[in-house]
CSV table of C-alpha atoms and ligand atoms in Angstrom, one decimal:
chain,number,residue,atom,x,y,z
A,182,MET,CA,117.8,45.0,99.1
A,183,THR,CA,120.8,42.9,98.3
A,184,GLN,CA,122.2,40.9,101.2
A,185,ARG,CA,125.1,42.6,103.0
A,186,GLU,CA,128.5,41.0,102.5
A,187,GLN,CA,130.2,39.1,105.2
A,188,TRP,CA,133.8,38.2,106.1
A,189,THR,CA,134.7,34.8,104.7
A,190,THR,CA,136.7,33.3,107.5
A,191,ARG,CA,137.4,34.0,111.1
A,192,ALA,CA,141.1,34.6,110.5
A,193,GLY,CA,140.1,37.0,107.7
A,194,PHE,CA,138.0,39.0,110.1
A,195,ILE,CA,140.7,39.1,112.8
A,196,LEU,CA,143.2,40.2,110.2
A,197,ALA,CA,141.0,42.9,109.0
A,198,THR,CA,140.4,44.3,112.4
A,199,LEU,CA,144.1,44.0,113.2
A,200,GLY,CA,144.7,45.7,109.9
A,201,SER,CA,142.5,48.6,111.1
A,202,ALA,CA,144.4,48.7,114.4
A,203,ILE,CA,147.9,48.4,113.1
A,204,GLY,CA,149.1,51.3,111.0
A,205,LEU,CA,150.8,54.7,111.2
A,206,GLY,CA,149.5,54.9,114.8
A,207,ASN,CA,151.9,52.2,115.9
A,208,VAL,CA,155.0,53.5,114.2
A,209,TRP,CA,154.6,57.2,113.4
A,210,ARG,CA,152.2,58.3,116.1
A,211,PHE,CA,153.4,56.1,118.9
A,212,SER,CA,157.0,57.1,118.6
A,213,TYR,CA,156.3,60.9,118.3
A,214,VAL,CA,153.9,60.9,121.2
A,215,ALA,CA,156.1,58.7,123.4
A,216,GLY,CA,159.0,61.0,122.5
A,217,GLU,CA,157.1,64.1,123.6
A,218,ASN,CA,155.9,62.6,126.8
A,219,GLY,CA,159.0,61.2,128.3
A,220,GLY,CA,159.1,57.5,127.1
A,221,GLY,CA,158.9,54.8,129.8
A,222,ALA,CA,156.2,56.3,132.1
A,223,PHE,CA,154.1,57.1,129.0
A,224,LEU,CA,154.4,53.5,127.9
A,225,LEU,CA,153.1,52.1,131.2
A,226,VAL,CA,150.1,54.4,131.2
A,227,TYR,CA,149.4,53.6,127.6
A,228,LEU,CA,149.5,49.9,128.2
A,229,ALA,CA,147.2,50.3,131.3
A,230,ALA,CA,144.8,52.3,129.1
A,231,VAL,CA,144.8,49.6,126.5
A,232,VAL,CA,143.8,47.0,129.1
A,233,VAL,CA,141.4,49.0,131.2
A,234,VAL,CA,139.6,51.1,128.7
A,235,GLY,CA,140.7,49.7,125.3
A,236,VAL,CA,139.7,46.1,125.5
A,237,PRO,CA,136.2,46.6,127.0
A,238,LEU,CA,135.4,49.3,124.4
A,239,LEU,CA,136.8,47.2,121.6
A,240,LEU,CA,134.4,44.4,122.6
A,241,ALA,CA,131.5,46.9,123.0
A,242,GLU,CA,132.0,48.3,119.5
A,243,LEU,CA,132.2,44.8,117.9
A,244,ALA,CA,129.2,43.5,119.7
A,245,LEU,CA,127.2,46.6,118.8
A,246,GLY,CA,128.1,46.3,115.2
A,247,ARG,CA,127.4,42.6,114.9
A,248,HIS,CA,124.1,42.8,116.6
A,249,THR,CA,122.8,45.7,114.5
A,250,GLN,CA,124.4,44.6,111.3
A,251,GLY,CA,124.6,48.1,110.0
A,252,ASP,CA,126.6,51.3,109.8
A,253,VAL,CA,127.4,53.3,112.9
A,254,VAL,CA,124.5,55.8,112.7
A,255,GLN,CA,122.0,52.9,112.4
A,256,ALA,CA,123.7,51.1,115.3
A,257,PHE,CA,123.5,54.0,117.6
A,258,GLN,CA,119.8,54.6,116.7
A,259,GLU,CA,118.9,51.0,117.3
A,260,ALA,CA,120.7,50.6,120.5
A,261,ALA,CA,119.3,53.7,122.1
A,262,PRO,CA,116.1,54.7,120.2
A,263,ARG,CA,115.0,57.2,122.8
A,264,SER,CA,118.2,58.7,124.2
A,265,PRO,CA,119.8,61.8,122.7
A,266,ILE,CA,123.0,59.7,122.5
A,267,ARG,CA,121.6,58.1,119.4
A,268,PHE,CA,122.4,61.2,117.4
A,269,LEU,CA,126.1,60.8,118.1
A,270,GLY,CA,126.5,58.2,115.4
A,271,ILE,CA,126.7,61.0,112.9
A,272,VAL,CA,129.5,62.6,114.9
A,273,ALA,CA,131.5,59.4,114.5
A,274,VAL,CA,130.9,59.6,110.7
A,275,PHE,CA,132.5,63.1,110.7
A,276,GLY,CA,135.1,62.2,113.2
A,277,SER,CA,136.5,59.2,111.2
A,278,SER,CA,136.5,61.4,108.1
A,279,LEU,CA,138.5,64.1,110.0
A,280,ILE,CA,141.0,61.5,111.1
A,281,LEU,CA,141.4,60.2,107.6
A,282,SER,CA,141.9,63.7,106.3
A,283,TYR,CA,145.3,64.1,107.9
A,284,TYR,CA,146.1,60.3,108.1
A,285,ALA,CA,146.2,60.4,104.3
A,286,VAL,CA,148.8,63.2,104.4
A,287,VAL,CA,151.2,61.3,106.6
A,288,ALA,CA,150.6,58.1,104.6
A,289,GLY,CA,151.5,60.2,101.6
A,290,TRP,CA,154.8,60.9,103.2
A,291,THR,CA,155.5,57.1,103.5
A,292,LEU,CA,154.7,56.7,99.7
A,293,ARG,CA,157.2,59.5,98.9
A,294,TYR,CA,159.9,57.7,100.9
A,295,LEU,CA,159.0,54.4,99.2
A,296,LEU,CA,159.7,56.1,95.8
A,297,ASP,CA,162.9,57.6,97.2
A,298,TYR,CA,164.4,54.3,98.3
A,299,ALA,CA,163.2,52.5,95.1
A,300,ILE,CA,165.1,55.1,93.1
A,301,ALA,CA,168.2,54.7,95.2
A,302,LEU,CA,168.0,51.0,94.6
A,303,LEU,CA,167.9,51.4,90.9
A,304,GLY,CA,171.0,53.5,90.6
A,305,ALA,CA,172.7,56.6,91.8
A,306,PRO,CA,172.1,57.2,95.5
A,307,PRO,CA,171.2,60.9,96.0
A,308,ALA,CA,173.7,63.4,97.3
A,309,GLU,CA,171.7,64.7,100.3
A,310,SER,CA,170.5,62.6,103.1
A,311,ALA,CA,166.9,61.3,103.1
A,312,ALA,CA,166.2,63.5,106.2
A,313,VAL,CA,167.2,66.6,104.4
A,314,ARG,CA,165.1,65.7,101.3
A,315,PHE,CA,162.2,65.1,103.6
A,316,GLU,CA,162.3,68.6,105.1
A,317,ARG,CA,162.3,70.0,101.7
A,318,PHE,CA,159.5,67.7,100.6
A,319,ILE,CA,157.0,68.6,103.3
A,320,ALA,CA,157.7,72.3,102.7
A,321,HIS,CA,156.9,72.0,99.0
A,322,PRO,CA,153.6,73.6,97.8
A,323,VAL,CA,152.5,70.7,95.6
A,324,GLU,CA,154.2,67.5,96.4
A,325,PRO,CA,152.7,66.6,99.7
A,326,VAL,CA,149.2,67.2,98.2
A,327,ALA,CA,150.0,64.9,95.2
A,328,TRP,CA,151.0,62.0,97.5
A,329,GLN,CA,148.0,62.6,99.8
A,330,LEU,CA,145.8,62.4,96.7
A,331,LEU,CA,147.5,59.2,95.5
A,332,PHE,CA,147.1,57.6,98.8
A,333,LEU,CA,143.4,58.5,99.1
A,334,ALA,CA,142.8,57.2,95.5
A,335,LEU,CA,144.4,53.8,96.5
A,336,THR,CA,142.2,53.7,99.7
A,337,ALA,CA,139.1,54.5,97.7
A,338,ALA,CA,139.9,51.8,95.1
A,339,VAL,CA,140.1,49.1,97.8
A,340,VAL,CA,136.9,50.3,99.5
A,341,ILE,CA,135.1,50.2,96.1
A,342,ALA,CA,136.2,46.6,95.7
A,343,GLY,CA,134.2,45.7,98.8
A,344,ILE,CA,134.6,43.7,101.9
A,345,ARG,CA,135.9,40.3,100.8
A,346,ARG,CA,137.8,41.0,97.7
A,347,GLY,CA,139.2,44.3,98.9
A,348,ILE,CA,139.7,44.6,102.6
A,349,GLU,CA,140.2,41.0,103.6
A,350,SER,CA,142.7,39.9,101.0
A,351,ALA,CA,144.8,43.0,101.4
A,352,ASN,CA,145.4,42.3,105.1
A,353,ARG,CA,146.2,38.7,104.8
A,354,ILE,CA,149.5,39.4,103.0
A,355,ILE,CA,150.7,42.6,104.5
A,356,LEU,CA,150.5,42.2,108.2
A,357,PRO,CA,152.8,39.1,108.7
A,358,LEU,CA,155.4,40.7,106.4
A,359,LEU,CA,155.3,44.0,108.3
A,360,GLY,CA,155.7,42.2,111.6
A,361,VAL,CA,158.8,40.5,110.5
A,362,THR,CA,160.3,43.6,109.1
A,363,VAL,CA,159.7,45.7,112.2
A,364,LEU,CA,161.2,43.0,114.3
A,365,ALA,CA,164.3,42.9,112.2
A,366,LEU,CA,164.6,46.6,112.3
A,367,ALA,CA,164.3,46.6,116.1
A,368,ALA,CA,167.0,43.9,116.4
A,369,TYR,CA,169.3,46.1,114.2
A,370,SER,CA,168.6,49.3,116.1
A,371,ILE,CA,169.4,47.8,119.5
A,372,THR,CA,172.8,46.8,118.3
A,373,LEU,CA,173.8,50.3,117.2
A,374,PRO,CA,176.5,51.8,119.4
A,375,GLY,CA,175.0,54.2,122.0
A,376,SER,CA,171.5,52.6,121.6
A,377,GLY,CA,171.3,51.8,125.3
A,378,ALA,CA,170.0,55.2,126.3
A,379,GLY,CA,167.1,54.8,123.8
A,380,VAL,CA,166.1,51.4,125.3
A,381,ARG,CA,166.2,52.9,128.7
A,382,PHE,CA,164.2,55.9,127.5
A,383,LEU,CA,161.4,53.7,126.2
A,384,LEU,CA,161.4,51.0,129.0
A,385,ALA,CA,162.5,52.6,132.2
A,386,PRO,CA,159.9,54.9,133.6
A,387,ASP,CA,161.0,58.4,134.4
A,388,TRP,CA,159.0,59.1,137.5
A,389,SER,CA,159.0,62.8,137.1
A,390,ALA,CA,156.7,62.3,134.0
A,391,VAL,CA,154.2,60.5,136.2
A,392,ALA,CA,153.1,63.8,137.8
A,393,GLU,CA,152.4,65.4,134.5
A,394,PRO,CA,148.6,65.3,133.9
A,395,ARG,CA,149.0,65.9,130.1
A,396,MET,CA,150.9,62.7,129.8
A,397,TYR,CA,147.8,60.7,130.9
A,398,LEU,CA,145.6,62.3,128.3
A,399,ALA,CA,148.3,61.7,125.6
A,400,ALA,CA,148.5,58.0,126.6
A,401,LEU,CA,144.8,57.6,126.6
A,402,GLY,CA,144.4,59.3,123.3
A,403,GLN,CA,147.2,57.1,121.8
A,404,ALA,CA,145.5,54.0,123.1
A,405,PHE,CA,142.3,55.0,121.3
A,406,PHE,CA,144.0,56.0,118.1
A,407,SER,CA,146.1,52.9,117.9
A,408,LEU,CA,143.4,50.5,118.7
A,409,GLY,CA,141.1,52.4,116.3
A,410,ILE,CA,138.3,52.8,118.8
A,411,GLY,CA,135.8,55.6,119.7
A,412,MET,CA,134.7,56.3,116.1
A,413,GLY,CA,132.6,53.3,115.3
A,414,VAL,CA,135.1,51.8,112.9
A,415,LEU,CA,134.8,48.4,114.6
A,416,THR,CA,131.1,48.8,114.8
A,417,THR,CA,131.0,49.1,111.1
A,418,TYR,CA,133.4,46.1,110.7
A,419,GLY,CA,131.4,44.1,113.2
A,420,GLY,CA,128.4,44.7,110.9
A,421,TYR,CA,129.9,42.4,108.4
A,422,LEU,CA,130.3,39.6,110.9
A,423,GLY,CA,128.3,36.4,111.2
A,424,ARG,CA,127.3,34.9,114.5
A,425,ARG,CA,129.9,32.1,114.6
A,426,HIS,CA,132.8,34.4,115.6
A,427,ARG,CA,133.8,34.7,119.2
A,428,LEU,CA,134.2,38.3,120.0
A,429,PRO,CA,136.1,38.4,123.4
A,430,MET,CA,139.0,36.4,121.9
A,431,ALA,CA,139.1,38.7,118.9
A,432,ALA,CA,139.2,41.8,121.2
A,433,PHE,CA,142.2,40.4,123.1
A,434,ALA,CA,144.0,39.3,120.0
A,435,ILE,CA,143.6,42.8,118.5
A,436,ALA,CA,144.7,44.7,121.6
A,437,GLY,CA,147.6,42.4,122.3
A,438,GLY,CA,148.8,42.4,118.7
A,439,ASP,CA,148.5,46.1,118.4
A,440,ALA,CA,150.4,46.9,121.6
A,441,LEU,CA,153.1,44.4,120.8
A,442,PHE,CA,153.5,46.1,117.4
A,443,ALA,CA,153.9,49.5,118.9
A,444,LEU,CA,156.4,48.3,121.4
A,445,THR,CA,158.5,46.7,118.7
A,446,ALA,CA,158.3,49.9,116.6
A,447,GLY,CA,159.4,51.8,119.6
A,448,LEU,CA,162.4,49.5,120.0
A,449,ALA,CA,163.2,50.2,116.3
A,450,ILE,CA,163.1,53.9,116.7
A,451,PHE,CA,164.3,55.1,120.1
A,452,PRO,CA,167.6,53.3,120.3
A,453,ALA,CA,168.3,54.9,116.9
A,454,VAL,CA,167.2,58.3,118.1
A,455,PHE,CA,169.8,58.2,120.9
A,456,ALA,CA,172.5,56.4,118.9
A,457,PHE,CA,172.4,59.2,116.3
A,458,GLY,CA,172.1,62.0,118.9
A,459,LEU,CA,168.7,63.2,117.9
A,460,GLU,CA,165.9,64.8,119.9
A,461,PRO,CA,163.0,62.5,120.9
A,462,ALA,CA,160.5,65.3,121.3
A,463,GLN,CA,160.4,66.8,117.8
A,464,GLY,CA,156.7,66.1,117.0
A,465,PRO,CA,155.1,64.3,114.0
A,466,VAL,CA,158.2,64.3,111.8
A,467,LEU,CA,160.2,62.1,114.3
A,468,ALA,CA,160.0,58.7,112.6
A,469,PHE,CA,160.5,60.3,109.2
A,470,VAL,CA,163.8,61.9,110.3
A,471,VAL,CA,165.1,59.0,112.4
A,472,LEU,CA,164.4,56.0,110.2
A,473,PRO,CA,166.4,57.3,107.1
A,474,GLN,CA,169.4,57.5,109.4
A,475,VAL,CA,169.0,53.9,110.4
A,476,PHE,CA,168.7,52.8,106.8
A,477,ALA,CA,171.7,54.9,105.8
A,478,SER,CA,173.9,53.2,108.4
A,479,MET,CA,172.8,49.7,107.5
A,480,PRO,CA,174.4,47.5,104.9
A,481,GLY,CA,171.7,47.1,102.2
A,482,GLY,CA,169.8,50.0,103.8
A,483,ALA,CA,168.2,51.1,100.6
A,484,LEU,CA,166.6,47.7,100.0
A,485,PHE,CA,165.5,47.5,103.6
A,486,GLY,CA,164.2,51.0,103.5
A,487,ALA,CA,162.2,50.4,100.4
A,488,ALA,CA,160.7,47.2,101.9
A,489,PHE,CA,159.9,48.9,105.2
A,490,PHE,CA,158.1,51.9,103.6
A,491,LEU,CA,156.3,49.6,101.2
A,492,LEU,CA,154.9,47.7,104.2
A,493,LEU,CA,154.2,50.7,106.3
A,494,ALA,CA,152.3,52.4,103.5
A,495,THR,CA,150.3,49.2,103.1
A,496,ALA,CA,149.6,49.0,106.8
A,497,ALA,CA,148.5,52.6,106.6
A,498,LEU,CA,146.2,51.6,103.7
A,499,THR,CA,144.5,48.9,105.7
A,500,SER,CA,143.8,51.4,108.5
A,501,ALA,CA,142.7,54.1,106.1
A,502,ILE,CA,140.3,51.6,104.5
A,503,SER,CA,138.6,51.1,107.9
A,504,LEU,CA,138.3,54.8,108.4
A,505,LEU,CA,136.8,55.4,105.0
A,506,GLU,CA,134.4,52.5,105.4
A,507,VAL,CA,132.5,54.4,108.2
A,508,PRO,CA,131.3,57.4,106.2
A,509,VAL,CA,130.9,55.2,103.0
A,510,ALA,CA,128.6,52.6,104.7
A,511,TYR,CA,126.5,55.5,106.1
A,512,VAL,CA,126.2,57.3,102.8
A,513,VAL,CA,125.4,54.1,100.9
A,514,ARG,CA,122.4,53.4,103.2
A,515,ARG,CA,121.3,57.0,103.8
A,516,CYS,CA,121.4,58.3,100.3
A,517,GLY,CA,120.7,55.0,98.6
A,518,ILE,CA,123.5,55.4,96.1
A,519,ALA,CA,126.0,52.8,94.7
A,520,ARG,CA,129.1,52.0,96.7
A,521,ARG,CA,131.3,53.3,94.0
A,522,ARG,CA,129.6,56.7,93.9
A,523,ALA,CA,129.5,57.1,97.6
A,524,THR,CA,133.1,56.2,98.0
A,525,LEU,CA,134.2,58.8,95.4
A,526,LEU,CA,132.0,61.5,96.9
A,527,VAL,CA,133.3,60.9,100.4
A,528,ALA,CA,136.9,60.6,99.3
A,529,VAL,CA,136.8,64.0,97.5
A,530,ALA,CA,135.4,65.7,100.6
A,531,ILE,CA,138.1,64.1,102.8
A,532,PHE,CA,140.8,65.2,100.4
A,533,LEU,CA,139.7,68.8,100.5
A,534,ALA,CA,139.4,68.7,104.3
A,535,GLY,CA,143.0,67.4,104.5
A,536,LEU,CA,144.5,70.2,102.3
A,537,PRO,CA,145.3,72.5,105.2
A,538,SER,CA,147.1,69.6,107.0
A,539,ALA,CA,149.1,68.8,103.8
A,540,LEU,CA,150.2,72.3,103.3
A,541,GLY,CA,150.8,73.2,107.0
A,542,TYR,CA,154.6,72.6,106.9
A,543,GLY,CA,155.0,74.7,103.7
A,544,PRO,CA,152.8,77.4,102.2
A,545,LEU,CA,150.6,77.4,105.4
A,546,SER,CA,153.4,77.2,107.9
A,547,GLN,CA,152.4,80.7,109.1
A,548,VAL,CA,149.1,79.3,110.3
A,549,GLN,CA,149.7,78.0,113.8
A,550,VAL,CA,146.9,76.5,115.9
A,551,PHE,CA,147.8,76.6,119.6
A,552,GLY,CA,151.4,77.0,118.5
A,553,ARG,CA,151.4,74.0,116.3
A,554,ALA,CA,151.2,73.2,112.6
A,555,VAL,CA,147.8,72.4,111.3
A,556,LEU,CA,148.3,68.6,111.1
A,557,ASP,CA,149.8,68.6,114.5
A,558,ALA,CA,146.8,70.5,116.0
A,559,VAL,CA,144.1,68.4,114.3
A,560,ASP,CA,145.9,65.3,115.5
A,561,GLN,CA,145.9,66.6,119.0
A,562,LEU,CA,142.3,67.7,118.9
A,563,VAL,CA,141.3,64.2,117.8
A,564,SER,CA,143.4,62.4,120.4
A,565,ASP,CA,142.6,64.8,123.3
A,566,PHE,CA,138.8,65.2,122.7
A,567,VAL,CA,137.2,63.5,119.8
A,568,LEU,CA,138.3,60.0,120.6
A,569,PRO,CA,137.9,60.0,124.4
A,570,LEU,CA,134.4,61.6,124.1
A,571,GLY,CA,133.5,59.0,121.5
A,572,GLY,CA,134.7,56.4,124.0
A,573,ILE,CA,132.4,57.7,126.7
A,574,ALA,CA,129.5,57.8,124.3
A,575,ILE,CA,130.0,54.1,123.3
A,576,ALA,CA,130.5,53.0,126.9
A,577,ILE,CA,127.2,54.7,128.0
A,578,LEU,CA,125.4,53.4,124.9
A,579,VAL,CA,126.4,49.8,125.4
A,580,GLY,CA,126.7,49.8,129.2
A,581,TRP,CA,123.5,51.6,130.1
A,582,LEU,CA,121.2,52.2,127.2
A,583,TRP,CA,121.3,49.1,125.2
A,584,GLY,CA,119.9,46.7,127.7
A,585,LYS,CA,121.9,44.4,129.9
A,586,GLN,CA,120.7,41.1,128.3
A,587,THR,CA,121.3,42.2,124.8
A,588,ALA,CA,124.7,43.6,125.6
A,589,LEU,CA,125.9,40.5,127.4
A,590,GLN,CA,124.5,38.1,124.7
A,591,SER,CA,125.8,40.1,121.8
A,592,SER,CA,129.3,40.2,123.3
A,593,ASP,CA,129.4,36.4,123.6
A,594,LEU,CA,130.2,36.8,127.3
A,595,GLY,CA,126.9,35.4,128.5
A,596,ILE,CA,126.7,35.3,132.2
A,597,GLY,CA,129.4,35.0,134.8
A,598,ALA,CA,132.1,36.9,136.5
A,599,ILE,CA,133.9,38.0,133.4
A,600,ALA,CA,130.6,39.2,131.9
A,601,GLY,CA,129.8,41.1,135.1
A,602,ALA,CA,133.3,42.7,135.2
A,603,TRP,CA,133.0,43.8,131.6
A,604,LEU,CA,129.6,45.5,132.1
A,605,PHE,CA,130.8,47.1,135.3
A,606,THR,CA,133.9,48.4,133.6
A,607,LEU,CA,131.8,49.9,130.7
A,608,ARG,CA,129.3,51.4,133.0
A,609,PHE,CA,131.6,53.0,135.6
A,610,VAL,CA,135.3,52.5,135.0
A,611,VAL,CA,135.6,53.6,131.4
A,612,PRO,CA,133.5,56.9,131.7
A,613,ALA,CA,135.1,57.7,135.1
A,614,VAL,CA,138.7,57.1,134.0
A,615,ILE,CA,138.2,59.2,130.8
A,616,LEU,CA,136.4,62.0,132.6
A,617,ILE,CA,139.0,62.2,135.3
A,618,ILE,CA,141.9,62.3,132.9
A,619,LEU,CA,140.1,65.0,130.7
A,620,LEU,CA,139.3,67.2,133.7
A,621,ARG,CA,142.8,66.8,135.3
A,622,SER,CA,144.6,67.6,132.1
A,623,SER,CA,142.5,70.7,131.5
A,624,GLY,CA,143.3,71.9,135.0
A,625,ILE,CA,139.6,71.7,136.2
A,626,LEU,CA,140.2,68.9,138.7
B,873,LIG,N1,144.5,52.5,114.4
B,873,LIG,C1,145.0,53.0,113.2
B,873,LIG,C2,146.5,53.2,113.3
B,873,LIG,O1,147.0,53.0,114.3
B,873,LIG,C3,144.3,54.2,112.7
B,873,LIG,C4,142.8,54.1,112.9
B,873,LIG,C5,142.0,53.2,112.2
B,873,LIG,C6,141.9,54.8,113.7
B,873,LIG,N2,140.8,53.3,112.6
B,873,LIG,C7,140.6,54.2,113.5
B,873,LIG,C8,142.1,55.8,114.6
B,873,LIG,C9,139.6,54.7,114.3
B,873,LIG,C10,141.1,56.3,115.3
B,873,LIG,C11,139.8,55.8,115.2
B,873,LIG,O2,147.1,53.6,112.4
């Protein structure tokens, strides 16, 4: 057995976990789900979910991973050797693969935009608007698949390179740059004439939305998705962590950074939605229809557009890497094969699983699941059920089954009021909140 790799520095680890958290979820998913769920009230519930459910689970996943130093299946087995919950690790392996299957499709869309703006920079700007070209692009029978494949190939390449060389160094460069770009974009968006309605949409709660049980489930699911919790991604990352890192600080930094990022992206998108007279509730294509209009109205928009999509595609890459690492770490250990082989095998399976999502706006547009396109429906299934149920499993595993002493020690909380509050939240608050929201939105409660 060779020794498992570890993160080089503390900052490198925090950046890698932030890189897992920050991605399409903050820009693409946050804006489309907030747009569908009424804006301001959704934002409040989403932020509450991040604090109450997100931070405790984040810490639980990291502690579990660092203690067991293995993949998610192994971690579940070690933490609860006698409970049936130990078998749920494998569900997380399939769950994160399912998420990556359509995540790669949307990430492919960003690559396609990148090329578009790069070409516009080089010479003749195209006759049609970027939004029109996008509609044609996602309806095409081959193109979305080609970009999905390219993105997955890039992801696999980084995962093959391994923890230090691959994952860590990629994040160090991208995240600060992306932060500055989104901030600049928000500043520009707010100054557009007619943008005030968008700022109000995002920040001022519309109290009629508060009575809507679906909105709570959407906000909860978005908190899970954006933080990247519920699927053992951070357990797997925690497995590459030495003892000298302080986990509670890391959990706060990740949650705070991620939420701030989503909020800024919202301020870049919604003012523009209203300034250009667009519809906020148009589903997963929202950001891809709005942003081109912003760039088209900007001086130097092609350059900014190219920079923005380059950074967004890379942020998506650092999230996709974390999703791919979950099944790969498992297959490497379980089947005893080399990292490269395992990565290629898993990536091919994920590519195939994502095909219906990639084709769902074109050749497969006849196929509607619950009245939605395939990608849309899979995304909703993940956010409404897979992630919340994964969250309950981890809360029970760490809160009840793992053993109080081990849990408190592994989380670096030790003993004291904060430690007690954390354990109490994991044991009671997290499962109760998730269950109530699930039952209410399905009309049972
Ligand atoms: N958080 C990432 C994003 O916002 C996506 C992601 C990474 C994820 N790891 C995850 C989503 C684990 C769910 C579960 O883009």
